[in-house]
Tab-separated table of C-alpha atoms in Angstrom:
chain	number	residue	atom	x	y	z
A	259	MET	CA	12.466	-1.803	6.732
A	260	ILE	CA	11.235	1.702	6.608
A	261	GLU	CA	10.478	3.794	9.888
A	262	GLY	CA	6.765	3.739	10.375
A	263	VAL	CA	5.582	1.121	8.048
A	264	VAL	CA	4.056	-1.783	9.555
A	265	ILE	CA	3.321	-5.158	7.909
A	266	THR	CA	0.711	-7.375	9.818
A	267	PRO	CA	-0.039	-11.111	8.610
A	268	LEU	CA	-4.112	-11.042	7.859
A	269	ARG	CA	-6.474	-13.808	9.205
A	270	GLN	CA	-8.480	-15.824	6.296
A	271	ILE	CA	-11.236	-18.102	7.598
A	272	PRO	CA	-12.055	-20.759	4.369
A	273	ASP	CA	-14.412	-23.067	4.274
A	274	GLU	CA	-16.479	-25.055	1.639
A	275	ARG	CA	-18.533	-21.950	0.311
A	276	GLY	CA	-14.958	-19.657	0.081
A	277	LYS	CA	-13.361	-17.504	2.586
A	278	VAL	CA	-13.509	-14.706	4.891
A	279	MET	CA	-10.356	-12.223	4.916
A	280	HIS	CA	-10.052	-9.869	7.431
A	281	MET	CA	-8.112	-6.523	6.940
A	282	LEU	CA	-8.427	-3.934	9.735
A	283	ARG	CA	-10.487	-3.785	12.952
A	284	ARG	CA	-10.968	-0.703	15.065
A	285	ASP	CA	-9.194	-2.464	18.251
A	286	ASP	CA	-6.526	-3.184	16.167
A	287	PRO	CA	-3.226	-1.672	17.580
A	288	GLU	CA	-2.691	-0.076	14.260
A	289	PHE	CA	-5.938	1.488	13.879
A	290	GLU	CA	-6.194	5.090	13.763
A	291	GLN	CA	-9.208	6.383	12.374
A	292	PHE	CA	-11.548	5.938	9.744
A	293	GLY	CA	-11.566	8.299	6.504
A	294	GLU	CA	-12.504	6.042	3.804
A	295	ILE	CA	-11.888	2.721	1.914
A	296	TYR	CA	-11.453	2.453	-1.738
A	297	PHE	CA	-10.356	-0.372	-3.997
A	298	SER	CA	-7.682	0.091	-6.661
A	299	MET	CA	-7.675	-2.763	-9.557
A	300	VAL	CA	-4.367	-2.917	-11.219
A	301	TYR	CA	-3.577	-5.271	-14.136
A	302	PRO	CA	-0.994	-7.611	-14.805
A	303	GLN	CA	2.683	-5.650	-15.445
A	304	ALA	CA	0.637	-2.452	-15.084
A	305	ILE	CA	2.192	0.050	-12.484
A	306	LYS	CA	0.659	2.553	-10.686
A	307	ALA	CA	3.195	5.156	-9.136
A	308	TRP	CA	4.330	7.295	-7.723
A	309	ASN	CA	2.042	8.775	-5.138
A	310	LEU	CA	2.610	10.574	-1.832
A	311	HIS	CA	0.278	11.516	0.781
A	312	THR	CA	1.318	14.494	3.239
A	313	ALA	CA	-1.732	13.700	5.979
A	314	VAL	CA	-2.924	10.450	5.384
A	315	THR	CA	-1.883	7.321	6.802
A	316	LEU	CA	-2.647	4.507	4.302
A	317	ASN	CA	-3.676	0.595	5.445
A	318	TYR	CA	-3.311	-1.628	2.363
A	319	ALA	CA	-4.401	-5.191	1.765
A	320	VAL	CA	-4.480	-7.159	-1.562
A	321	VAL	CA	-7.829	-9.327	-1.447
A	322	VAL	CA	-6.959	-10.607	-5.511
A	323	GLY	CA	-3.924	-11.587	-7.180
A	324	MET	CA	-0.843	-10.311	-6.483
A	325	ILE	CA	1.372	-7.077	-6.508
A	326	LYS	CA	4.772	-5.554	-5.961
A	327	LEU	CA	4.445	-2.587	-3.689
A	328	VAL	CA	7.383	-0.468	-3.692
A	329	LEU	CA	7.599	2.610	-1.027
A	330	TYR	CA	10.310	5.347	-0.768
A	331	ASP	CA	11.067	7.396	2.278
A	332	GLN	CA	11.381	10.546	1.452
A	333	ARG	CA	11.186	12.379	4.921
A	334	SER	CA	13.617	14.947	6.135
A	335	SER	CA	13.400	13.628	9.896
A	336	SER	CA	13.306	9.732	9.595
A	337	SER	CA	16.010	7.492	10.096
A	338	THR	CA	15.265	5.288	7.089
A	339	ARG	CA	15.394	8.512	4.546
A	340	GLY	CA	16.299	7.624	1.280
A	341	GLN	CA	15.437	4.068	1.630
A	342	VAL	CA	13.662	1.951	-0.854
A	343	GLN	CA	11.252	-0.926	0.729
A	344	VAL	CA	9.468	-3.919	-1.668
A	345	ILE	CA	6.537	-5.633	-0.338
A	346	PHE	CA	4.935	-8.741	-2.183
A	347	ALA	CA	1.403	-9.007	-0.899
A	348	GLY	CA	-1.691	-10.371	-2.031
A	349	GLU	CA	-3.281	-14.143	-2.260
A	350	GLN	CA	-0.070	-15.562	-1.799
A	351	ASN	CA	0.966	-13.271	1.050
A	352	TYR	CA	-1.799	-11.825	2.603
A	353	VAL	CA	-0.895	-8.751	4.671
A	354	ARG	CA	-1.960	-5.430	5.705
A	355	VAL	CA	1.110	-3.141	5.144
A	356	LYS	CA	0.444	0.506	6.971
A	357	ILE	CA	2.182	3.203	5.668
A	358	PRO	CA	2.425	6.717	6.949
A	359	PRO	CA	2.137	10.070	5.336
A	360	GLY	CA	5.463	11.207	3.664
A	361	ILE	CA	6.399	7.891	2.111
A	362	TYR	CA	6.215	7.701	-1.807
A	363	THR	CA	4.066	4.478	-2.666
A	364	GLY	CA	3.804	2.741	-6.023
A	365	PHE	CA	2.626	-1.040	-7.024
A	366	GLU	CA	2.674	-3.360	-9.789
A	367	GLY	CA	0.252	-6.011	-10.907
A	368	ILE	CA	2.265	-9.050	-10.752
A	369	GLY	CA	-0.024	-12.349	-11.148
A	370	PRO	CA	-1.509	-13.673	-14.339
A	371	GLY	CA	-4.716	-11.840	-13.469
A	372	PRO	CA	-5.613	-8.231	-12.643
A	373	ALA	CA	-5.128	-7.342	-8.321
A	374	VAL	CA	-7.325	-5.822	-6.387
A	375	VAL	CA	-5.733	-3.419	-3.499
A	376	ALA	CA	-8.196	-2.400	-0.918
A	377	ASN	CA	-7.111	1.055	1.356
A	378	CYS	CA	-8.650	1.817	4.375
A	379	ALA	CA	-7.281	5.473	4.581
A	380	THR	CA	-6.973	7.848	7.722
A	381	LEU	CA	-8.924	10.485	5.888
A	382	PRO	CA	-11.286	11.160	2.860
A	383	HIS	CA	-9.448	11.593	-0.551
A	384	ASP	CA	-7.955	15.396	-0.777
A	385	PRO	CA	-6.551	16.090	-4.148
A	386	HIS	CA	-4.638	19.050	-2.469
A	387	GLU	CA	-2.880	16.400	0.530
A	388	SER	CA	-1.149	14.414	-2.184
A	389	ARG	CA	1.630	14.406	-4.620
A	390	ARG	CA	1.748	12.063	-7.658
A	391	LEU	CA	5.228	11.174	-9.694
A	392	ASP	CA	5.844	9.409	-12.874
A	393	PRO	CA	6.878	5.789	-12.431
A	394	PHE	CA	9.850	6.289	-14.044
A	395	SER	CA	10.836	9.862	-12.460
A	396	GLU	CA	14.046	10.062	-11.266
A	397	GLU	CA	13.443	11.391	-8.018
A	398	ILE	CA	13.079	7.986	-6.629
A	399	PRO	CA	15.848	5.582	-6.968
A	400	TYR	CA	13.924	2.531	-8.120
A	401	ASP	CA	13.942	0.953	-11.719
A	402	TRP	CA	10.613	-0.958	-12.381
A	403	ASN	CA	12.276	-2.565	-15.144
A	404	LYS	CA	14.339	-4.455	-12.719
């Protein structure tokens, strides 16, 4: 487990009409502040990687489909520097993943249909605050082909 990453099982309330899927409340222990919420759709076997935020904390929940979420800790002050963490998240494992700044993130759609990832970020998007790498960059010791 990467230092500072928090995985929280989330509540779903089903009934005959459908279901309610909880994500994040301001009275949750992991809540810091609200910046923006956005949704990212990923197609089956498509990879969206690598992205690093220097100031934003991410809160991911997959509300449709399944993803393989991969994290890489490159923070110099972290006890888990250099470690990779893989988390399977989505309808079959409905969790919120809190990701602190300084960790590279990437995900791949792994189900038969598209997946929708919700992110409640602590700050609004700022292109100067993030860094992107190619999914197959040698800077990150992870092989998406495995």
